[in-house]
Structures are given as C-alpha cells and as structure tokens.
CSV table of C-alpha atoms and ligand atoms in Angstrom, one decimal:
chain,number,residue,atom,x,y,z
A,734,MET,CA,-6.9,-66.5,-30.3
A,735,ILE,CA,-6.2,-66.1,-33.8
A,736,SER,CA,-3.2,-68.2,-34.9
A,737,SER,CA,-0.9,-65.9,-37.1
A,738,PRO,CA,-1.8,-66.5,-40.8
A,739,VAL,CA,-0.1,-69.2,-42.3
A,740,VAL,CA,2.9,-69.3,-44.6
A,741,PRO,CA,3.0,-72.4,-45.4
A,742,VAL,CA,6.7,-73.8,-46.6
A,743,PHE,CA,5.9,-73.6,-50.0
A,744,ALA,CA,5.6,-70.4,-50.3
A,745,VAL,CA,8.7,-69.7,-52.1
A,746,ARG,CA,8.7,-72.4,-54.1
A,747,ALA,CA,6.3,-73.5,-56.4
A,748,TRP,CA,2.6,-74.3,-56.0
A,749,PRO,CA,2.4,-77.9,-55.4
A,750,GLY,CA,-1.4,-77.7,-56.0
A,751,LEU,CA,-4.5,-77.8,-54.0
A,752,ILE,CA,-4.5,-81.3,-52.4
A,753,GLU,CA,-0.5,-81.7,-51.6
A,754,ALA,CA,-1.2,-77.6,-49.9
A,755,TYR,CA,-3.6,-78.7,-47.4
A,756,ARG,CA,-3.3,-82.8,-47.8
A,757,PRO,CA,-4.0,-82.6,-44.0
A,758,TYR,CA,-7.1,-81.5,-44.4
A,759,LEU,CA,-8.1,-83.8,-47.4
A,760,PRO,CA,-9.4,-87.6,-48.0
A,761,VAL,CA,-6.1,-88.6,-49.7
A,762,THR,CA,-3.2,-90.7,-48.3
A,763,PRO,CA,0.5,-91.4,-49.8
A,764,GLU,CA,-0.5,-94.1,-51.6
A,765,THR,CA,-3.6,-91.9,-53.5
A,766,PRO,CA,-2.7,-90.9,-56.8
A,767,VAL,CA,-3.0,-87.2,-57.3
A,768,ILE,CA,-4.3,-86.0,-60.7
A,769,THR,CA,-3.0,-82.1,-60.7
A,770,LEU,CA,-2.4,-79.0,-62.5
A,771,HIS,CA,-1.8,-77.0,-59.9
A,772,GLU,CA,-5.0,-74.8,-59.2
A,773,GLY,CA,-5.8,-73.7,-56.4
A,774,ASN,CA,-3.9,-70.4,-54.6
A,775,THR,CA,-5.7,-67.4,-56.7
A,776,PRO,CA,-5.6,-63.9,-55.4
A,777,LEU,CA,-7.7,-62.0,-53.0
A,778,ILE,CA,-7.8,-58.6,-54.1
A,779,PRO,CA,-9.2,-54.8,-53.4
A,780,VAL,CA,-11.7,-53.7,-55.4
A,781,PRO,CA,-11.3,-49.7,-54.3
A,782,THR,CA,-13.5,-48.4,-56.1
A,783,ILE,CA,-16.2,-50.8,-55.1
A,784,ALA,CA,-15.3,-50.3,-51.2
A,785,ALA,CA,-16.1,-46.2,-52.0
A,786,GLU,CA,-19.3,-46.8,-53.0
A,787,MET,CA,-20.1,-49.1,-50.2
A,788,GLY,CA,-18.6,-46.4,-47.7
A,789,ARG,CA,-18.3,-46.7,-44.2
A,790,GLY,CA,-15.1,-48.0,-43.9
A,791,VAL,CA,-16.3,-51.3,-45.8
A,792,GLN,CA,-13.3,-52.8,-47.2
A,793,VAL,CA,-14.0,-55.6,-49.9
A,794,PHE,CA,-11.9,-57.9,-52.0
A,795,VAL,CA,-12.4,-60.6,-54.5
A,796,LYS,CA,-11.4,-64.7,-54.6
A,797,TYR,CA,-10.4,-64.2,-58.4
A,798,ASP,CA,-11.1,-67.8,-59.0
A,799,GLY,CA,-11.1,-67.2,-62.5
A,800,LEU,CA,-7.7,-67.6,-62.9
A,801,ASN,CA,-7.6,-71.5,-62.2
A,802,PRO,CA,-6.1,-73.5,-64.6
A,803,THR,CA,-10.0,-73.9,-66.6
A,804,GLY,CA,-10.9,-70.9,-65.3
A,805,SER,CA,-12.7,-71.5,-62.9
A,806,PHE,CA,-13.4,-72.3,-59.1
A,807,LYS,CA,-14.7,-76.4,-60.9
A,808,ASP,CA,-10.5,-77.1,-60.8
A,809,ARG,CA,-10.9,-77.3,-56.5
A,810,GLY,CA,-13.6,-79.8,-56.8
A,811,MET,CA,-12.5,-81.8,-59.6
A,812,THR,CA,-8.6,-82.5,-59.2
A,813,LEU,CA,-10.2,-84.4,-56.0
A,814,ALA,CA,-12.8,-86.3,-57.3
A,815,VAL,CA,-11.5,-87.4,-60.6
A,816,THR,CA,-8.3,-88.0,-58.1
A,817,LYS,CA,-10.4,-90.4,-56.3
A,818,ALA,CA,-12.3,-91.9,-58.9
A,819,LYS,CA,-8.8,-92.8,-60.6
A,820,GLU,CA,-8.0,-94.4,-56.9
A,821,ALA,CA,-10.9,-96.5,-56.8
A,822,GLY,CA,-10.1,-97.7,-60.4
A,823,ALA,CA,-12.7,-96.0,-62.1
A,824,GLN,CA,-12.2,-95.4,-66.8
A,825,ALA,CA,-14.6,-92.4,-67.0
A,826,VAL,CA,-16.3,-89.5,-65.5
A,827,ILE,CA,-19.3,-88.5,-66.6
A,828,CYS,CA,-21.0,-84.7,-65.3
A,829,ALA,CA,-24.0,-82.1,-66.3
A,830,SER,CA,-23.1,-78.8,-66.6
A,831,THR,CA,-23.5,-75.1,-67.6
A,832,GLY,CA,-20.5,-75.1,-69.1
A,833,ASN,CA,-18.0,-75.0,-66.0
A,834,THR,CA,-17.5,-78.2,-64.8
A,835,SER,CA,-17.6,-80.1,-68.2
A,836,ALA,CA,-14.4,-78.1,-68.8
A,837,ALA,CA,-12.9,-79.2,-65.6
A,838,ALA,CA,-13.8,-82.5,-66.0
A,839,ALA,CA,-12.3,-83.0,-69.3
A,840,ALA,CA,-9.1,-81.7,-68.3
A,841,TYR,CA,-8.6,-83.8,-65.2
A,842,ALA,CA,-10.5,-86.8,-66.6
A,843,ARG,CA,-7.8,-86.1,-69.7
A,844,ARG,CA,-4.8,-85.8,-67.6
A,845,GLY,CA,-5.6,-88.3,-65.4
A,846,GLY,CA,-6.4,-90.9,-68.1
A,847,LEU,CA,-9.6,-91.3,-68.1
A,848,LYS,CA,-12.8,-90.7,-70.2
A,849,ALA,CA,-15.0,-87.6,-70.0
A,850,TYR,CA,-19.0,-87.6,-71.2
A,851,VAL,CA,-20.3,-84.3,-70.2
A,852,ILE,CA,-24.2,-83.3,-71.2
A,853,ILE,CA,-25.1,-80.0,-71.0
A,854,PRO,CA,-27.6,-77.6,-72.4
A,855,ASP,CA,-27.6,-77.3,-76.3
A,856,GLY,CA,-27.3,-73.5,-76.6
A,857,TYR,CA,-27.0,-72.2,-73.3
A,858,VAL,CA,-23.2,-72.8,-73.2
A,859,ALA,CA,-20.8,-70.1,-73.3
A,860,MET,CA,-18.7,-70.5,-76.2
A,861,GLY,CA,-15.1,-70.7,-73.9
A,862,LYS,CA,-16.3,-73.5,-72.0
A,863,LEU,CA,-17.2,-75.5,-75.0
A,864,ALA,CA,-14.4,-74.8,-76.9
A,865,GLN,CA,-12.6,-76.4,-74.0
A,866,ALA,CA,-14.8,-79.2,-73.1
A,867,LEU,CA,-13.9,-80.4,-77.4
A,868,LEU,CA,-10.7,-79.5,-76.9
A,869,TYR,CA,-9.4,-81.3,-74.1
A,870,GLY,CA,-11.5,-84.1,-75.7
A,871,ALA,CA,-14.5,-85.1,-73.9
A,872,GLU,CA,-17.3,-86.5,-76.0
A,873,VAL,CA,-20.0,-83.4,-75.6
A,874,ILE,CA,-23.5,-84.4,-75.5
A,875,ALA,CA,-25.7,-81.3,-76.0
A,876,ILE,CA,-29.3,-81.9,-75.1
A,877,GLN,CA,-32.3,-80.3,-75.6
A,878,GLY,CA,-33.4,-79.6,-72.3
A,879,ASN,CA,-31.2,-77.7,-69.2
A,880,PHE,CA,-29.4,-78.4,-67.0
A,881,ASP,CA,-31.2,-79.9,-64.3
A,882,GLN,CA,-32.8,-82.2,-67.4
A,883,ALA,CA,-29.0,-82.9,-67.9
A,884,LEU,CA,-28.6,-83.8,-64.1
A,885,GLU,CA,-31.2,-85.8,-64.4
A,886,ILE,CA,-29.7,-87.9,-66.7
A,887,VAL,CA,-26.2,-88.2,-65.8
A,888,ARG,CA,-27.0,-89.6,-62.1
A,889,ASP,CA,-29.3,-92.1,-63.6
A,890,LEU,CA,-26.1,-93.0,-66.1
A,891,SER,CA,-24.0,-93.0,-63.7
A,892,GLU,CA,-25.8,-95.9,-61.9
A,893,MET,CA,-26.3,-97.9,-64.4
A,894,TYR,CA,-22.9,-98.2,-66.1
A,895,PRO,CA,-19.3,-98.2,-65.1
A,896,VAL,CA,-19.4,-94.2,-65.0
A,897,THR,CA,-18.4,-91.7,-61.7
A,898,LEU,CA,-20.9,-89.0,-61.4
A,899,VAL,CA,-18.6,-85.7,-60.4
A,900,ASN,CA,-21.1,-82.9,-60.8
A,901,SER,CA,-20.6,-81.6,-56.9
A,902,VAL,CA,-23.0,-83.9,-55.1
A,903,ASN,CA,-20.1,-86.9,-55.8
A,904,PRO,CA,-19.1,-85.9,-52.1
A,905,TYR,CA,-14.9,-85.0,-52.8
A,906,ARG,CA,-16.2,-81.8,-55.6
A,907,LEU,CA,-17.2,-80.2,-52.0
A,908,GLU,CA,-13.6,-81.3,-49.9
A,909,GLY,CA,-12.1,-80.0,-52.8
A,910,GLN,CA,-14.0,-76.3,-52.8
A,911,LYS,CA,-13.7,-75.8,-49.5
A,912,THR,CA,-9.6,-74.7,-49.7
A,913,ALA,CA,-11.0,-71.9,-51.2
A,914,ALA,CA,-12.5,-71.3,-47.9
A,915,PHE,CA,-8.7,-71.8,-46.6
A,916,GLU,CA,-6.7,-69.5,-48.8
A,917,VAL,CA,-9.1,-66.6,-47.9
A,918,VAL,CA,-8.6,-66.8,-44.3
A,919,ASP,CA,-5.3,-67.6,-44.8
A,920,ALA,CA,-5.0,-64.0,-46.9
A,921,LEU,CA,-6.9,-62.2,-44.4
A,922,GLY,CA,-5.6,-63.7,-41.3
A,923,ASN,CA,-9.1,-64.6,-40.3
A,924,ALA,CA,-12.7,-65.2,-41.8
A,925,PRO,CA,-13.9,-62.3,-43.6
A,926,ASP,CA,-17.6,-61.1,-42.0
A,927,TRP,CA,-19.3,-61.8,-45.0
A,928,LEU,CA,-19.2,-63.9,-47.8
A,929,CYS,CA,-20.7,-63.1,-51.3
A,930,ILE,CA,-21.1,-65.6,-53.8
A,931,PRO,CA,-23.0,-66.8,-56.7
A,932,VAL,CA,-25.6,-69.6,-56.2
A,933,GLY,CA,-26.6,-72.1,-59.4
A,934,ASN,CA,-25.9,-75.9,-57.8
A,935,ALA,CA,-25.4,-74.7,-54.3
A,936,GLY,CA,-22.3,-77.1,-54.2
A,937,ASN,CA,-20.0,-73.5,-53.8
A,938,ILE,CA,-21.7,-72.0,-51.0
A,939,THR,CA,-21.7,-75.8,-49.1
A,940,ALA,CA,-18.1,-76.3,-49.6
A,941,TYR,CA,-16.8,-72.9,-49.0
A,942,TRP,CA,-19.3,-73.2,-45.7
A,943,MET,CA,-17.1,-76.5,-44.8
A,944,GLY,CA,-13.9,-74.7,-45.1
A,945,PHE,CA,-14.9,-71.9,-42.8
A,946,CYS,CA,-16.0,-74.6,-40.1
A,947,GLN,CA,-12.8,-76.5,-40.3
A,948,TYR,CA,-10.2,-73.9,-40.1
A,949,HIS,CA,-12.6,-72.7,-37.4
A,950,GLN,CA,-12.3,-75.8,-35.4
A,951,GLU,CA,-8.8,-75.6,-35.6
A,952,GLY,CA,-8.4,-71.9,-34.4
A,953,ARG,CA,-7.5,-70.9,-37.8
A,954,CYS,CA,-10.0,-68.4,-37.7
A,955,ASP,CA,-12.1,-66.6,-34.3
A,956,ARG,CA,-14.8,-66.0,-36.6
A,957,LEU,CA,-17.6,-67.2,-39.1
A,958,PRO,CA,-18.7,-65.3,-42.0
A,959,ARG,CA,-22.4,-64.6,-42.8
A,960,MET,CA,-23.3,-66.5,-46.1
A,961,MET,CA,-24.9,-64.8,-48.7
A,962,GLY,CA,-25.4,-66.4,-51.6
A,963,PHE,CA,-26.7,-64.5,-54.9
A,964,GLN,CA,-29.2,-65.7,-57.4
A,965,ALA,CA,-29.9,-64.3,-61.2
A,966,ALA,CA,-33.8,-63.4,-60.5
A,967,GLY,CA,-35.2,-65.6,-63.5
A,968,ALA,CA,-33.1,-68.2,-61.8
A,969,SER,CA,-33.5,-67.8,-58.6
A,970,PRO,CA,-35.6,-71.2,-56.5
A,971,LEU,CA,-33.8,-70.4,-52.8
A,972,VAL,CA,-35.3,-67.2,-52.8
A,973,GLN,CA,-38.6,-68.2,-54.4
A,974,GLY,CA,-38.8,-71.1,-51.6
A,975,HIS,CA,-39.6,-73.4,-55.1
A,976,VAL,CA,-38.5,-75.0,-58.3
A,977,VAL,CA,-38.1,-72.8,-61.3
A,978,SER,CA,-38.9,-75.0,-64.2
A,979,HIS,CA,-38.0,-72.6,-67.1
A,980,PRO,CA,-34.8,-71.0,-65.3
A,981,GLU,CA,-33.5,-67.9,-67.5
A,982,THR,CA,-30.9,-65.4,-66.9
A,983,VAL,CA,-28.0,-63.9,-68.8
A,984,ALA,CA,-25.5,-65.7,-66.6
A,985,THR,CA,-26.1,-69.6,-68.0
A,986,ALA,CA,-23.5,-71.0,-65.0
A,987,ILE,CA,-26.1,-70.2,-62.7
A,988,ARG,CA,-29.0,-70.7,-65.0
A,989,ILE,CA,-30.2,-73.9,-62.8
A,990,GLY,CA,-33.8,-74.5,-61.1
A,991,ASN,CA,-33.9,-77.1,-59.1
A,992,PRO,CA,-30.5,-77.4,-56.9
A,993,ALA,CA,-28.6,-80.4,-56.1
A,994,ASN,CA,-27.6,-79.1,-53.2
A,995,TRP,CA,-30.9,-77.5,-51.6
A,996,GLU,CA,-30.9,-79.1,-48.7
A,997,ARG,CA,-27.7,-78.2,-47.3
A,998,ALA,CA,-27.5,-74.6,-48.5
A,999,ILE,CA,-30.4,-73.9,-46.4
A,1000,ALA,CA,-28.4,-75.3,-43.5
A,1001,VAL,CA,-26.0,-73.1,-44.4
A,1002,GLN,CA,-28.2,-70.4,-44.4
A,1003,HIS,CA,-29.4,-70.9,-41.1
A,1004,ALA,CA,-26.1,-71.3,-39.7
A,1005,SER,CA,-24.0,-68.8,-40.8
A,1006,GLN,CA,-27.2,-66.1,-39.9
A,1007,GLY,CA,-27.0,-65.5,-44.0
A,1008,SER,CA,-29.3,-65.1,-47.0
A,1009,PHE,CA,-30.5,-65.9,-50.5
A,1010,SER,CA,-31.6,-62.8,-53.2
A,1011,ALA,CA,-31.8,-62.5,-56.2
A,1012,VAL,CA,-29.9,-60.5,-58.5
A,1013,THR,CA,-31.7,-59.3,-61.8
A,1014,ASP,CA,-29.9,-59.5,-65.3
A,1015,ALA,CA,-29.7,-55.2,-65.5
A,1016,GLU,CA,-28.0,-56.1,-61.9
A,1017,ILE,CA,-25.5,-58.6,-62.9
A,1018,LEU,CA,-24.2,-56.9,-66.1
A,1019,ARG,CA,-23.7,-53.6,-64.9
A,1020,ALA,CA,-21.1,-55.3,-61.9
A,1021,TYR,CA,-19.7,-57.2,-64.7
A,1022,GLN,CA,-19.1,-54.0,-66.3
A,1023,LYS,CA,-18.2,-52.4,-63.2
A,1024,LEU,CA,-15.3,-54.9,-62.3
A,1025,ALA,CA,-14.0,-54.9,-65.6
A,1026,SER,CA,-14.3,-51.2,-66.3
A,1027,GLN,CA,-13.1,-49.3,-63.0
A,1028,GLU,CA,-10.8,-52.6,-61.3
A,1029,GLY,CA,-9.7,-54.5,-63.9
A,1030,ILE,CA,-11.0,-57.8,-63.3
A,1031,PHE,CA,-13.0,-59.9,-66.0
A,1032,CYS,CA,-14.9,-62.3,-64.6
A,1033,GLU,CA,-18.0,-63.9,-65.9
A,1034,PRO,CA,-21.8,-62.6,-65.8
A,1035,ALA,CA,-22.4,-65.5,-63.1
A,1036,SER,CA,-19.6,-64.6,-61.2
A,1037,ALA,CA,-20.4,-60.8,-61.1
A,1038,ALA,CA,-23.8,-61.7,-59.3
A,1039,SER,CA,-21.9,-62.2,-55.7
A,1040,VAL,CA,-20.6,-57.8,-56.3
A,1041,ALA,CA,-24.5,-57.2,-58.2
A,1042,GLY,CA,-25.3,-58.8,-54.7
A,1043,LEU,CA,-23.7,-56.9,-52.4
A,1044,LEU,CA,-24.2,-53.9,-53.6
A,1045,LYS,CA,-27.6,-54.8,-53.4
A,1046,CYS,CA,-27.5,-55.1,-50.2
A,1047,LYS,CA,-25.6,-52.4,-49.0
A,1048,ASP,CA,-27.3,-50.9,-46.5
A,1049,GLN,CA,-27.4,-54.2,-44.7
A,1050,VAL,CA,-23.0,-54.6,-44.2
A,1051,PRO,CA,-21.9,-53.5,-41.1
A,1052,GLU,CA,-19.9,-50.3,-40.8
A,1053,ALA,CA,-16.1,-51.6,-41.4
A,1054,ALA,CA,-16.9,-54.9,-42.1
A,1055,THR,CA,-14.7,-57.2,-44.0
A,1056,VAL,CA,-16.4,-58.5,-47.1
A,1057,VAL,CA,-15.3,-60.8,-50.1
A,1058,CYS,CA,-16.9,-61.4,-53.1
A,1059,VAL,CA,-15.8,-64.5,-55.0
A,1060,LEU,CA,-15.2,-63.9,-58.3
A,1061,THR,CA,-16.2,-68.3,-59.8
A,1062,GLY,CA,-15.5,-67.8,-63.5
A,1063,ASN,CA,-12.7,-66.2,-66.0
A,1064,GLY,CA,-14.2,-63.4,-68.0
A,1065,LEU,CA,-13.0,-65.1,-71.5
A,1066,LYS,CA,-15.5,-67.8,-71.4
A,1067,ASP,CA,-18.0,-65.9,-71.8
A,1068,PRO,CA,-16.5,-63.5,-75.3
A,1069,ASP,CA,-20.1,-62.8,-76.8
A,1070,THR,CA,-21.5,-61.5,-73.5
A,1071,ALA,CA,-18.2,-59.6,-72.9
A,1072,ILE,CA,-18.7,-57.8,-76.5
A,1073,GLN,CA,-22.4,-56.9,-76.4
A,1074,GLN,CA,-21.6,-55.5,-73.1
A,1075,GLY,CA,-18.4,-53.4,-74.8
A,1076,SER,CA,-20.0,-52.6,-78.3
A,1077,ASP,CA,-20.3,-48.9,-77.5
A,1078,HIS,CA,-16.8,-48.3,-77.1
A,1079,PHE,CA,-16.2,-50.3,-80.9
A,1080,HIS,CA,-15.0,-48.8,-84.1
A,1081,PRO,CA,-14.9,-51.1,-86.8
A,1082,GLY,CA,-14.2,-51.1,-90.0
A,1083,VAL,CA,-12.0,-47.8,-89.8
A,1084,PRO,CA,-9.9,-47.0,-93.2
A,1085,ALA,CA,-6.4,-46.4,-92.3
A,1086,ASN,CA,-6.1,-43.4,-92.0
A,1087,LEU,CA,-4.7,-40.8,-89.5
A,1088,GLU,CA,-7.2,-38.6,-89.3
A,1089,LYS,CA,-9.7,-40.2,-89.3
A,1090,ILE,CA,-8.8,-42.6,-86.3
A,1091,ALA,CA,-8.0,-38.9,-84.0
A,1092,GLU,CA,-11.2,-37.6,-85.3
A,1093,ILE,CA,-12.6,-41.0,-83.8
A,1094,MET,CA,-10.3,-40.7,-81.0
A,1095,GLN,CA,-11.9,-36.9,-79.9
A,1096,LEU,CA,-8.2,-36.0,-79.5
A,1097,PRO,CA,-8.2,-32.6,-78.3
B,654,LIG,N1,-20.2,-69.4,-60.7
B,654,LIG,C1,-19.9,-70.3,-62.1
B,654,LIG,C2,-19.2,-69.0,-62.8
B,654,LIG,C3,-20.3,-71.0,-61.9
B,654,LIG,O1,-19.8,-71.5,-63.1
B,654,LIG,C4,-21.4,-71.7,-61.5
B,654,LIG,C5,-22.0,-73.5,-61.4
B,654,LIG,C6,-21.6,-71.6,-60.2
B,654,LIG,C7,-21.2,-69.9,-60.1
B,654,LIG,C8,-22.5,-71.7,-59.2
B,654,LIG,O2,-22.3,-72.5,-58.4
B,654,LIG,O3,-23.1,-74.5,-58.6
B,654,LIG,O4,-21.8,-74.2,-57.1
B,654,LIG,O5,-24.0,-72.7,-57.0
B,654,LIG,N2,-21.7,-74.1,-62.8
B,654,LIG,C9,-22.4,-75.9,-62.3
B,654,LIG,C10,-21.2,-75.9,-64.0
B,654,LIG,C11,-23.6,-75.6,-62.8
B,654,LIG,O6,-21.8,-77.0,-64.7
B,654,LIG,O7,-20.3,-75.4,-64.6
B,654,LIG,P1,-22.7,-73.3,-57.8
C-alpha cells in the first residue's frame, strides 16, 4: 500500500524551511538552534518538449533546486550542517568549493553568526557564485589548484584548527540534502522510475538515495528509483574507475577528479541498479540551451548534465516510465556561459532608430 501524497499541515501557511518541514526525519531536538533561510519546497516541473523527444509515453520532470535561497541544492545540506555546528558551539565553518557550496556556507554561517572560510580553485568558479560568497561575507581564498586539492587542505585545516568542515563529508550535509527525495515523492505520490542527477563529489546522489530508502521504509513510496549519475566526460572518475588528476569541463561545478563520496556512490549504483555515464561538454551545453529556450528553465551548465544524460540514454528508459532530472543550480550563477551560448541572438550597438531595429527583427 502506498500512502497518499503528504499534504503537510503547513501547506496553507508559509513554508517553514526543510528542518521544520521534515523534523521527524532529521537529527534535531527541540533545543537545536535552527538556522534557516526557508530553503526547500522547490518545484517539480514537467518538461513536455523533452518528454516528447523521449517518446513512448515517458514522463519527464525536473526538480528545480536552483530556486533555493542561494540558488542551489547546497542550501538543503547547509541549513542542517550549520545548525548542527552552531549547536555544537562552533564559531567558524570551512569548505572547499567549486562555488555553490561556498555561497551556501557563507550565507548560512553569516545567518547563524558564524565565520565562513571558503577555499576555491582560482579562475574556475562561476562569477555569480564568487559574488555571493564575497557579499555574504566569507573569507574567500582562491588557490592555484583544483577542487580536489582544496578539499584535501580543508580536511587537514579542520583537524588542526577549531573550524567545522561543511563539505559533504560532514554527515549533516547529506541528512539535509535527502529531503529533496522526500519532496519528489511527496509531489509524485511515489518514487520515479529513474532519477537522473549530475555527479561531482557524489554527495547529492548519496543523499537522494538515503531519502528514497527512508521514505520507502516508512511506506511513503512503494518502489525505489534507478539512480542514474552523470559526470562531465573530462571529469568522470566514477565512469572511468580511476582518479582524474586534471579534470576539465565547462561545467565548473562538477570539475572534480576524486570524489569524496566515491565508495558511497558505488554502493548507491549497485543498490539501485543504476549507472554512471559521461556526457560531453557539447551534450551538456545542448541540454542547457534546450531547457532554457524550449522549456523556459534556466539552470547552470552542471545541472544540465542530468538532462543531457537522459537524452543520451533515451533508448534504455522503459516505456511509460516516470523520470526526474535534478537541476541542482540556477542559471544566474554562471552568466558568462549563458551569454557565450546565447550570443547568436544578441545585437549590440544598434542605433536608436526604428527602421534599423525593424530590419534586425526581420518583421514581415
Ligand atoms: N550540480 C551543481 C550545480 C553543483 O554545484 C555540484 C557540486 C553538483 C551538481 C554535484 O554534486 O558534488 O554532490 O555530486 N558542487 C560542489 C560545490 C562540489 O563546491 O559547490 P555532488
């Protein structure tokens, strides 16, 4: 028996943030000082043109987590990680980041009155993310190295100094992020057949699986999805089966060669009969443009890897399956890539003259 979709009591009131919404499923007590920006409750949006391309009655939705307060799914993990850090008396948090984690860590830390230190790969963080971390008031240290090196350094620093590590090796991050799976089941009334998700450090795929399994145990869904993880071809250690020492991709959010949650990700793949596949930068950018120009959904390039992957594996999707693609971050995070990709439609420096403009518009 599947229980009917949850209609939470707060549905008619303001959304309280995911810790309040899913309190019974999370490691908090009445005394825990909840630090929230009312994250979560993001929409599950049908994408009909992508579904039509799939054919055979396949239904496709995107979980648009770019609508979280700092514009990515990281807020789900960060509300809980920073809450628990605060509860434990921490005064500072630290993370390595390709950008989104740093924005979320900075926002939640400052909200909770903690200091935030973020270490990022110099020159490989999208402009919007850097802007966020700076304005939220984090100390931003851009290193001449990649994310994997930054993660090694912050792991050591957090052992040597009184700063709490809030990368996805912090178990509270995954606990918070699993709520995205709860929301998917709450919206669909069951788990999807497939969950397509971009994979970098492999925290999110692990967290989603935790959420689906927990809801399944509680009888909130009667099936579990196949977990389909997609990596950028130039940064695809889980596909290749070995560390990639110089990862490269236009999708800088997932420019990672040695995922911290490697073993967990492999366990998820086996348990869910899922797979890891690579998508090229060209495929990622095609899906990125398609989502924006055909569906009106602006995500960041890394997020589009989920849709690129689905389109690539189209023939493996069972007939009439329900598929959810996770869109992990907002397109506004990376205006440079958007402007480059959309430049065909840009007409700069046009004289302020009606005839000239009408000519460009090619009006009949
Ligand atoms: N999508 C986006 C937009 C991301 O920012 C990330 C990771 C992922 C997907 C991959 O998620 O690491 O859990 O497999 N960004 C991290 C960061 C690494 O520092 O912001 P994952």
